[in-house]
Coordinates of C-alpha atoms and ligand atoms in Angstrom, one line a residue:
M208 CA 0.0 0.0 0.0
K209 CA 1.3 3.4 -1.0
H210 CA 0.8 6.5 1.3
A211 CA 0.2 10.0 0.1
S212 CA -1.1 13.2 1.7
L213 CA -3.0 16.2 0.5
I214 CA -3.4 19.6 2.2
L215 CA -6.2 21.9 1.1
D216 CA -7.1 25.3 2.4
K217 CA -9.8 27.5 1.2
D218 CA -7.4 30.5 1.2
F219 CA -5.0 28.7 -1.2
A220 CA -7.0 29.6 -4.4
I221 CA -5.4 29.1 -7.8
S222 CA -8.3 30.8 -9.6
K223 CA -11.9 30.7 -10.4
V224 CA -12.5 27.9 -12.8
D225 CA -13.6 29.2 -16.3
E226 CA -16.4 26.8 -17.2
R227 CA -15.3 26.8 -20.8
I228 CA -12.5 24.4 -19.8
Y229 CA -15.2 21.7 -20.2
G230 CA -15.4 22.2 -23.9
S231 CA -15.2 19.9 -26.8
F232 CA -14.8 19.9 -30.6
I233 CA -16.8 18.9 -33.7
E234 CA -15.0 19.0 -37.0
H235 CA -16.3 18.1 -40.4
L236 CA -14.2 15.0 -40.3
G237 CA -15.1 11.3 -40.5
R238 CA -18.4 10.6 -38.8
A239 CA -18.4 13.5 -36.3
V240 CA -21.2 15.4 -38.0
Y241 CA -22.7 12.9 -40.5
T242 CA -24.1 9.9 -38.7
G243 CA -22.6 11.4 -35.5
I244 CA -24.6 14.4 -34.3
Y245 CA -26.6 14.6 -37.5
E246 CA -28.4 11.7 -39.1
P247 CA -31.8 12.6 -40.7
G248 CA -33.9 9.5 -40.9
H249 CA -32.4 7.9 -37.9
P250 CA -35.1 6.6 -35.5
A251 CA -33.7 9.0 -32.8
A252 CA -33.4 12.1 -35.1
D253 CA -35.5 15.2 -34.2
E254 CA -37.1 17.5 -36.8
N255 CA -33.7 18.9 -37.6
G256 CA -32.0 15.6 -38.1
F257 CA -30.1 15.9 -34.8
R258 CA -29.7 12.6 -33.0
K259 CA -31.5 12.9 -29.7
D260 CA -29.7 9.9 -28.2
V261 CA -26.4 11.7 -28.9
L262 CA -27.7 15.0 -27.5
D263 CA -28.7 13.2 -24.3
L264 CA -25.2 11.9 -23.8
I265 CA -23.7 15.3 -24.6
R266 CA -26.0 16.9 -22.0
Q267 CA -24.9 14.3 -19.5
L268 CA -21.3 15.2 -20.3
G269 CA -22.0 18.8 -19.5
V270 CA -20.0 20.2 -22.5
S271 CA -19.7 23.9 -22.0
C272 CA -18.5 25.0 -25.5
V273 CA -18.0 23.3 -28.8
R274 CA -15.3 24.4 -31.3
Y275 CA -16.4 24.0 -35.0
P276 CA -16.0 23.5 -38.0
G277 CA -12.3 22.5 -37.7
G278 CA -9.5 21.6 -37.2
N279 CA -7.6 21.1 -40.4
F280 CA -10.9 21.2 -42.3
V281 CA -11.4 24.9 -41.7
S282 CA -8.3 25.9 -43.6
G283 CA -10.0 25.2 -46.9
F284 CA -13.5 25.9 -45.9
N285 CA -15.8 28.6 -47.4
W286 CA -18.4 29.5 -44.7
E287 CA -20.8 30.7 -47.4
D288 CA -21.0 27.1 -48.8
S289 CA -22.7 26.1 -45.5
V290 CA -25.6 28.5 -45.5
G291 CA -28.7 29.0 -47.6
D292 CA -30.4 26.6 -50.0
K293 CA -27.7 25.9 -52.5
R294 CA -24.9 23.9 -50.7
P295 CA -22.1 22.9 -53.0
A296 CA -20.3 19.6 -52.4
R297 CA -16.5 20.2 -52.2
L298 CA -13.3 18.3 -51.9
D299 CA -11.9 18.6 -48.4
L300 CA -8.1 18.5 -49.0
A301 CA -7.4 18.2 -45.2
W302 CA -9.0 14.8 -44.8
K303 CA -9.2 13.7 -48.5
T304 CA -12.9 13.4 -48.4
T305 CA -16.0 15.0 -50.0
E306 CA -17.9 17.5 -47.9
T307 CA -21.6 17.9 -48.8
N308 CA -22.2 20.9 -46.6
A309 CA -25.7 19.6 -45.7
F310 CA -24.9 20.5 -42.1
G311 CA -23.7 24.1 -41.8
L312 CA -23.5 27.3 -39.7
H313 CA -27.2 27.7 -38.8
E314 CA -27.5 24.0 -38.1
F315 CA -24.5 24.1 -35.8
V316 CA -25.8 27.1 -33.8
R317 CA -29.3 25.4 -33.5
W318 CA -27.6 22.2 -32.4
C319 CA -25.6 24.0 -29.8
E320 CA -28.8 25.4 -28.3
K321 CA -30.2 21.9 -28.1
A322 CA -27.0 20.5 -26.6
G323 CA -26.9 23.3 -24.0
T324 CA -23.5 24.5 -25.1
L325 CA -21.8 27.6 -26.5
P326 CA -20.5 27.8 -30.0
M327 CA -16.8 28.5 -30.6
Y328 CA -16.4 29.2 -34.3
A329 CA -13.1 29.0 -36.3
V330 CA -12.4 31.1 -39.4
N331 CA -10.3 30.1 -42.3
L332 CA -6.9 31.8 -42.3
G333 CA -5.3 29.2 -44.5
T334 CA -6.7 29.7 -48.0
R335 CA -8.7 32.8 -47.0
G336 CA -8.0 35.9 -44.8
P337 CA -9.1 38.8 -42.7
K338 CA -11.8 39.9 -45.3
E339 CA -13.8 36.6 -45.1
A340 CA -13.2 36.4 -41.4
K341 CA -14.8 39.8 -40.7
E342 CA -17.6 38.9 -43.2
V343 CA -18.6 35.8 -41.3
V344 CA -18.7 37.8 -38.0
E345 CA -21.0 40.4 -39.8
Y346 CA -23.2 37.6 -41.1
C347 CA -23.5 36.0 -37.7
N348 CA -23.6 38.9 -35.2
H349 CA -24.7 42.1 -36.9
A350 CA -28.4 42.8 -36.3
S351 CA -29.6 43.8 -39.8
G352 CA -29.5 46.3 -42.6
T353 CA -26.4 45.1 -44.4
R354 CA -26.1 42.6 -47.3
L355 CA -24.6 39.9 -45.0
S356 CA -26.8 40.4 -42.0
D357 CA -29.9 40.5 -44.2
M358 CA -28.7 37.3 -45.9
R359 CA -28.7 35.6 -42.5
I360 CA -32.2 36.8 -41.8
Q361 CA -33.3 35.5 -45.2
N362 CA -31.7 32.2 -44.3
G363 CA -34.0 31.9 -41.3
A364 CA -32.2 33.6 -38.4
K365 CA -34.0 36.8 -37.6
D366 CA -31.9 37.4 -34.5
P367 CA -28.1 37.5 -34.6
L368 CA -26.4 34.2 -33.9
N369 CA -24.3 35.9 -31.3
I370 CA -21.2 33.8 -31.5
K371 CA -18.8 35.2 -28.9
L372 CA -15.7 33.0 -29.2
W373 CA -13.7 32.9 -32.4
C374 CA -10.6 30.9 -33.4
L375 CA -8.2 32.7 -35.8
G376 CA -7.5 29.7 -38.0
N377 CA -6.1 26.3 -37.0
E378 CA -2.6 24.9 -36.5
M379 CA -1.1 27.4 -39.0
D380 CA 2.4 26.3 -38.1
G381 CA 1.9 22.8 -39.5
P382 CA 3.1 21.9 -43.0
W383 CA 0.0 19.7 -43.2
Q384 CA -2.2 22.7 -43.0
M385 CA -3.7 24.3 -46.2
G386 CA -2.1 27.7 -46.4
A387 CA 0.5 27.0 -43.6
K388 CA 2.4 30.1 -42.6
T389 CA 5.6 31.3 -41.0
A390 CA 5.1 32.9 -37.6
Q391 CA 5.5 36.3 -39.0
E392 CA 3.1 35.7 -41.9
Y393 CA 0.5 34.3 -39.5
A394 CA 1.0 37.0 -36.9
R395 CA 0.2 39.7 -39.4
T396 CA -2.8 37.9 -40.8
A397 CA -4.2 37.0 -37.4
C398 CA -3.7 40.5 -36.0
E399 CA -5.6 42.1 -38.9
A400 CA -8.3 39.4 -38.9
S401 CA -8.9 39.9 -35.1
K402 CA -8.9 43.7 -35.5
L403 CA -11.5 43.7 -38.3
M404 CA -13.6 41.0 -36.6
K405 CA -13.7 43.1 -33.4
W406 CA -14.5 46.3 -35.4
V407 CA -17.6 44.5 -36.6
D408 CA -18.5 43.2 -33.1
P409 CA -16.4 44.5 -30.2
S410 CA -18.0 42.0 -27.8
I411 CA -16.3 39.0 -29.3
E412 CA -13.2 37.2 -28.1
T413 CA -10.5 35.7 -30.3
V414 CA -8.0 32.9 -30.0
A415 CA -4.7 33.0 -31.9
C416 CA -3.0 29.8 -33.0
G417 CA -0.1 28.7 -30.9
S418 CA 2.0 25.7 -31.8
S419 CA 0.2 22.6 -32.9
H420 CA 2.5 20.5 -30.8
S421 CA 5.1 21.2 -28.2
H422 CA 7.6 19.3 -30.3
M423 CA 7.2 21.5 -33.3
P424 CA 10.6 23.0 -34.4
T425 CA 9.2 26.5 -34.2
F426 CA 7.7 26.0 -30.7
G427 CA 8.4 28.9 -28.4
D428 CA 9.6 31.2 -31.2
W429 CA 6.2 30.9 -32.8
E430 CA 4.3 31.9 -29.6
Y431 CA 6.6 34.8 -29.0
K432 CA 6.4 36.2 -32.5
V433 CA 2.6 35.8 -32.7
L434 CA 2.0 37.4 -29.3
D435 CA 4.5 40.2 -30.0
E436 CA 2.4 41.2 -33.0
C437 CA -1.1 40.4 -31.7
Y438 CA -0.9 41.0 -28.0
D439 CA -3.3 44.0 -28.0
T440 CA -6.0 42.4 -30.2
V441 CA -6.3 38.7 -29.3
D442 CA -7.6 37.3 -26.1
Y443 CA -6.2 33.8 -26.0
M444 CA -3.4 31.7 -27.4
S445 CA -4.2 28.1 -28.4
L446 CA -2.3 24.9 -27.5
H447 CA -2.9 21.5 -29.0
R448 CA -1.7 18.2 -27.4
Y449 CA -2.4 14.6 -28.0
Y450 CA -0.9 11.6 -26.2
G451 CA -0.7 7.9 -27.0
N452 CA 0.7 4.6 -25.8
P453 CA 1.8 2.8 -29.0
T454 CA 4.6 0.9 -27.3
G455 CA 2.4 -0.4 -24.4
D456 CA 4.4 1.4 -21.7
T457 CA 1.5 2.4 -19.4
K458 CA 3.6 3.9 -16.7
D459 CA 5.3 6.2 -19.2
F460 CA 1.9 7.0 -20.8
L461 CA 0.3 7.9 -17.5
A462 CA 3.2 10.2 -16.8
S463 CA 2.5 12.3 -19.9
T464 CA 0.7 15.0 -18.0
L465 CA 4.1 16.2 -16.7
D466 CA 4.8 17.1 -20.3
L467 CA 1.4 18.8 -20.6
D468 CA 2.0 20.8 -17.4
G469 CA 5.4 22.0 -18.8
F470 CA 3.8 22.9 -22.1
I471 CA 1.1 25.0 -20.5
K472 CA 3.5 26.8 -18.1
T473 CA 5.9 27.5 -21.0
V474 CA 3.3 29.1 -23.2
A475 CA 1.9 31.0 -20.2
G476 CA 5.4 32.2 -19.4
I477 CA 5.9 33.5 -23.0
S478 CA 2.6 35.3 -22.8
R479 CA 3.7 37.0 -19.5
A480 CA 7.0 37.9 -21.1
V481 CA 5.4 39.7 -24.0
K482 CA 3.0 41.4 -21.6
G483 CA 5.9 42.7 -19.6
K484 CA 7.8 43.8 -22.7
K485 CA 4.8 45.7 -23.9
H486 CA 3.9 47.1 -20.4
S487 CA 0.4 45.9 -21.2
N488 CA -2.6 45.9 -18.8
R489 CA -4.2 43.0 -20.6
T490 CA -3.5 39.3 -20.1
V491 CA -3.6 36.9 -23.0
N492 CA -4.5 33.6 -21.4
L493 CA -4.6 30.1 -22.9
S494 CA -7.0 28.0 -24.9
L495 CA -6.1 24.3 -24.8
D496 CA -8.5 23.8 -27.6
E497 CA -7.4 20.3 -28.7
W498 CA -6.4 17.7 -26.2
N499 CA -6.9 14.0 -25.9
V500 CA -5.5 10.5 -26.4
W501 CA -5.1 9.8 -30.1
Y502 CA -3.2 6.8 -31.6
H503 CA -5.5 3.7 -31.7
S504 CA -6.9 4.3 -35.2
N505 CA -3.9 5.6 -37.1
Q506 CA -3.3 2.4 -39.2
D507 CA -7.0 1.8 -40.0
D508 CA -7.2 5.4 -41.4
Q509 CA -4.4 4.7 -43.8
K510 CA -6.2 1.6 -45.1
L511 CA -9.5 3.5 -45.4
Y512 CA -7.9 6.2 -47.6
K513 CA -6.6 3.6 -50.0
E514 CA -9.9 1.8 -50.2
Q515 CA -12.3 4.8 -50.4
P516 CA -10.6 7.9 -51.9
W517 CA -12.7 11.1 -51.5
G518 CA -15.5 9.3 -49.7
S519 CA -18.0 11.0 -47.4
A520 CA -18.5 10.3 -43.7
L521 CA -15.8 7.7 -43.6
P522 CA -15.1 6.1 -40.2
L523 CA -11.9 8.1 -39.7
L524 CA -10.0 8.6 -36.4
Q525 CA -12.4 6.2 -34.6
D526 CA -10.2 5.5 -31.6
V527 CA -11.7 2.9 -29.3
Y528 CA -10.6 4.0 -25.9
N529 CA -9.6 1.7 -23.1
F530 CA -9.5 2.0 -19.4
E531 CA -5.9 3.3 -19.2
D532 CA -6.9 6.1 -21.6
A533 CA -9.6 7.2 -19.2
L534 CA -7.0 7.4 -16.4
L535 CA -4.8 9.7 -18.6
V536 CA -7.9 11.8 -19.4
G537 CA -8.5 12.2 -15.7
L538 CA -4.9 13.3 -15.2
I539 CA -5.2 15.8 -18.1
L540 CA -8.3 17.3 -16.4
I541 CA -6.4 17.5 -13.1
T542 CA -3.6 19.3 -14.9
I543 CA -6.0 21.7 -16.5
L544 CA -7.6 22.5 -13.2
K545 CA -4.2 23.0 -11.5
N546 CA -3.5 25.6 -14.3
A547 CA -6.9 27.3 -14.0
D548 CA -5.2 30.7 -13.6
T549 CA -4.0 30.6 -17.2
V550 CA -6.1 27.9 -19.0
K551 CA -9.5 29.5 -19.6
I552 CA -10.8 27.3 -22.4
A553 CA -10.1 23.7 -23.1
C554 CA -11.7 21.4 -25.7
M555 CA -11.5 17.6 -25.5
A556 CA -10.9 16.7 -29.2
Q557 CA -13.3 15.6 -30.3
L558 CA -16.9 14.9 -29.2
V559 CA -18.6 12.2 -31.3
N560 CA -17.0 9.3 -33.2
V561 CA -13.8 11.1 -34.1
I562 CA -11.3 10.5 -31.2
A563 CA -14.3 11.0 -29.1
P564 CA -16.0 10.2 -25.7
I565 CA -19.2 9.3 -27.6
M566 CA -19.6 6.7 -30.3
T567 CA -22.5 6.0 -32.6
R568 CA -23.4 3.4 -35.2
A569 CA -25.1 4.7 -38.3
G570 CA -28.7 3.7 -38.0
G571 CA -27.9 2.2 -34.6
G572 CA -27.1 3.1 -31.0
A573 CA -24.9 5.6 -29.2
W574 CA -22.7 4.9 -26.2
A575 CA -20.1 6.4 -23.9
Q576 CA -16.5 5.4 -24.3
T577 CA -14.3 5.0 -21.2
I578 CA -12.9 8.6 -21.5
F579 CA -16.5 10.0 -21.2
Y580 CA -16.5 9.6 -17.4
P581 CA -13.7 11.7 -16.1
L582 CA -14.9 14.6 -18.3
M583 CA -18.4 14.2 -17.1
H584 CA -17.3 14.2 -13.4
A585 CA -15.0 17.2 -13.8
S586 CA -17.7 19.1 -15.7
K587 CA -20.3 18.3 -13.0
Y588 CA -18.3 18.8 -9.9
G589 CA -15.4 21.0 -11.0
R590 CA -17.2 24.4 -11.2
G591 CA -16.1 27.0 -8.7
T592 CA -12.6 27.9 -7.5
S593 CA -9.6 25.7 -8.1
L594 CA -7.6 25.2 -4.9
M595 CA -3.8 24.7 -4.7
P596 CA -3.4 21.1 -3.7
L597 CA -0.2 20.5 -1.6
I598 CA 0.5 16.9 -2.4
S599 CA 3.1 14.7 -0.9
S600 CA 3.3 11.4 -2.7
P601 CA 5.8 8.6 -3.5
A602 CA 7.2 9.1 -6.9
F603 CA 8.6 6.9 -9.7
S604 CA 10.6 7.3 -12.9
T605 CA 9.7 6.2 -16.4
K606 CA 11.4 6.1 -19.8
S607 CA 10.6 9.8 -20.4
F608 CA 10.0 11.3 -17.0
T609 CA 11.4 11.4 -13.5
D610 CA 9.7 12.3 -10.2
V611 CA 6.3 11.2 -11.3
P612 CA 3.9 11.4 -8.3
T613 CA 2.0 8.2 -7.8
V614 CA -1.0 10.2 -6.6
D615 CA -2.0 13.4 -8.4
A616 CA -5.0 15.5 -7.5
A617 CA -6.9 18.8 -8.1
A618 CA -9.6 20.3 -5.9
V619 CA -12.5 22.6 -6.6
T620 CA -14.7 24.4 -4.1
G621 CA -18.2 25.6 -5.1
E622 CA -20.2 28.5 -3.9
D623 CA -22.7 26.1 -2.4
G624 CA -20.0 24.9 0.0
S625 CA -19.2 21.8 -1.9
L626 CA -15.6 20.6 -2.0
T627 CA -14.5 18.0 -4.6
V628 CA -11.1 16.3 -4.9
F629 CA -10.3 14.7 -8.2
T630 CA -7.5 12.2 -7.8
V631 CA -5.7 9.5 -9.7
N632 CA -3.7 6.7 -8.3
R633 CA -1.1 6.0 -11.0
D634 CA 0.2 2.9 -9.3
L635 CA -0.8 -0.2 -11.4
E636 CA -0.2 -2.7 -8.6
E637 CA -0.9 -1.1 -5.3
D638 CA -3.8 0.8 -3.7
A639 CA -2.9 4.1 -2.1
L640 CA -4.0 5.7 1.2
L641 CA -4.5 9.4 0.8
K642 CA -4.4 11.4 4.0
L643 CA -6.5 14.5 3.7
D644 CA -5.7 17.6 5.7
L645 CA -8.6 19.9 5.0
R646 CA -7.6 22.6 7.5
A647 CA -10.2 25.4 7.3
Y648 CA -12.7 22.7 6.2
D649 CA -12.4 20.8 9.4
T650 CA -16.2 20.3 9.6
A651 CA -16.3 18.9 6.1
K652 CA -18.6 15.9 5.7
F653 CA -17.4 13.2 3.2
V654 CA -20.5 12.6 1.2
G655 CA -19.4 10.7 -1.9
H656 CA -16.6 8.6 -3.4
T657 CA -17.0 7.8 -7.1
A658 CA -14.3 5.7 -8.6
L659 CA -13.4 4.4 -12.1
T660 CA -11.4 1.2 -11.8
H661 CA -11.0 -2.0 -13.9
G662 CA -9.0 -5.2 -13.7
D663 CA -8.0 -4.9 -17.3
L664 CA -6.1 -1.7 -18.4
K665 CA -7.2 -2.4 -22.0
A666 CA -10.9 -2.9 -21.3
V667 CA -13.2 -1.0 -23.6
N668 CA -16.9 -0.1 -23.9
T669 CA -18.8 -1.2 -27.0
E670 CA -22.4 -0.9 -28.3
D671 CA -23.1 -4.4 -27.0
D672 CA -21.3 -3.9 -23.7
P673 CA -21.6 -0.1 -23.1
F674 CA -20.9 -0.2 -19.3
N675 CA -18.0 -2.5 -19.2
V676 CA -15.9 0.4 -17.9
A677 CA -18.2 2.7 -15.9
P678 CA -17.9 4.5 -12.5
A679 CA -19.0 2.9 -9.3
E680 CA -20.1 4.5 -6.0
L681 CA -17.8 3.5 -3.1
A682 CA -18.7 4.1 0.5
P683 CA -17.4 7.5 1.5
E684 CA -15.2 6.2 4.3
T685 CA -12.0 7.4 5.9
C686 CA -9.7 5.4 8.2
D687 CA -7.4 7.5 10.4
G688 CA -8.2 10.5 8.1
C689 CA -7.2 8.5 5.0
V690 CA -9.2 7.6 1.9
K691 CA -8.3 4.4 0.0
L692 CA -7.6 4.9 -3.7
P693 CA -7.8 1.6 -5.5
K694 CA -4.7 0.8 -7.7
A695 CA -5.0 2.4 -11.2
S696 CA -8.0 4.5 -10.4
W697 CA -9.7 7.8 -11.1
N698 CA -11.6 9.1 -8.0
V699 CA -14.0 11.8 -7.2
L700 CA -14.2 12.6 -3.5
R701 CA -17.0 14.9 -2.6
F702 CA -17.4 16.8 0.7
E703 CA -20.0 19.2 2.0
T704 CA -18.7 22.1 4.0
K705 CA -20.4 25.2 5.5
A706 CA -20.7 27.6 2.5
Ligands
AHR1024 O1 -8.6 16.7 -34.1 C1 -8.0 16.2 -35.3 C2 -7.0 17.1 -35.9 O2 -5.9 17.2 -35.1 C3 -7.5 18.5 -36.2 O3 -8.2 18.7 -37.3 C4 -6.2 19.2 -36.2 O4 -6.3 20.6 -35.8 C5 -5.2 18.4 -35.3 O5 -4.0 18.2 -36.0

């Protein structure tokens, strides 16, 4: 049995949690849209063709915002193709498929309303530029009386769509991106786009592209140059990060959040450096708007491309997640919460079918993958103020990391007096006893212990066995002030305190 301890004090606040950290992402990619969220003719489809079974799961997940329409897709996308009666089919060079545009801008905003989530819309700064970016803001958010706003009204939306959060392109540092740019080229384009977009609607916020990966050769330099140019006009800088376990080294895989923590702190540091240099009063915070595990489906995708060139709604990036992936997702959420002072938006990429917590079968059912549960728990109980957890834990080393704490944790206190500790025991063989020192919360009542555990790290959920990996309620018990965390487990410890 391992022993760890955690001190929490209500005065040790990191920051208020921005609820947009429980966001996700829908791209026109694979079966995310078509046969994912949208499938007219499906027995569970509503009058718009939106799958109600999928909407139910998304509402359970409590997704706070959804980034759309890409991703790499957006860098070749004409937003005008996705509105009105005449929707052209186009080649999507990003994913080598054919996009029908049957589902577009208005459908997305309507779907967000039904899903109880906020839209986060990306503009194309790859093959297009500031002109088209400010035009789509005018189309969406200007009340009326101009060609574009009246066109929206004609297309059925009398009131402005009121989209408040906008991404200035996607992964513009990547050679795989249509219209990829150098840092200087992107910085000028993003700065002008953001400026014009805000001249149309000053109430919006914009997210500039950071590096698409912390291992990009331009990482660091890119962030500095982009922020140096855009600091006064953008609100957030994006980070993207995916992890995988292709060699089957689970200990190393579960230590990956040390890399994520370093990535976040480095970008936050660069932003602070630019702020200092400019003597600015504003703070550009971070949008971790793509994060997840992604590696299971890579080989299948290569095969699919060969078999069905330029197909539509191909089953691309359909990672089937296992139990250890859910542990890493829990650790990523812990890392995000511990960086709540700088990370204000975060999107699990993606939401349905494509590297997603929710899977569907065309014409069939919808079910939750293993990674669904940590996000659902964090979104439900992780709203309020993130507290600084002082953790003392045994540590271990892996191939890529040293000093990896066996027990990691984050804590959030709500205005209603709730106190929730999210914690993972990374040890694959031994349970851990976590001693809780709640200090100012000494009257706290332990009211719930939810745990995600499984005897098989590779266990998955399927349509036929959808709850193979699912959380269980354990008795909220302490022994000498300690809570037992099962080996390899994600835990949600809930306390009631005096508000
Ligand atoms: O989420 C899948 C892809 O990953 C996105 O389109 C792109 O932005 C990233 O490389």
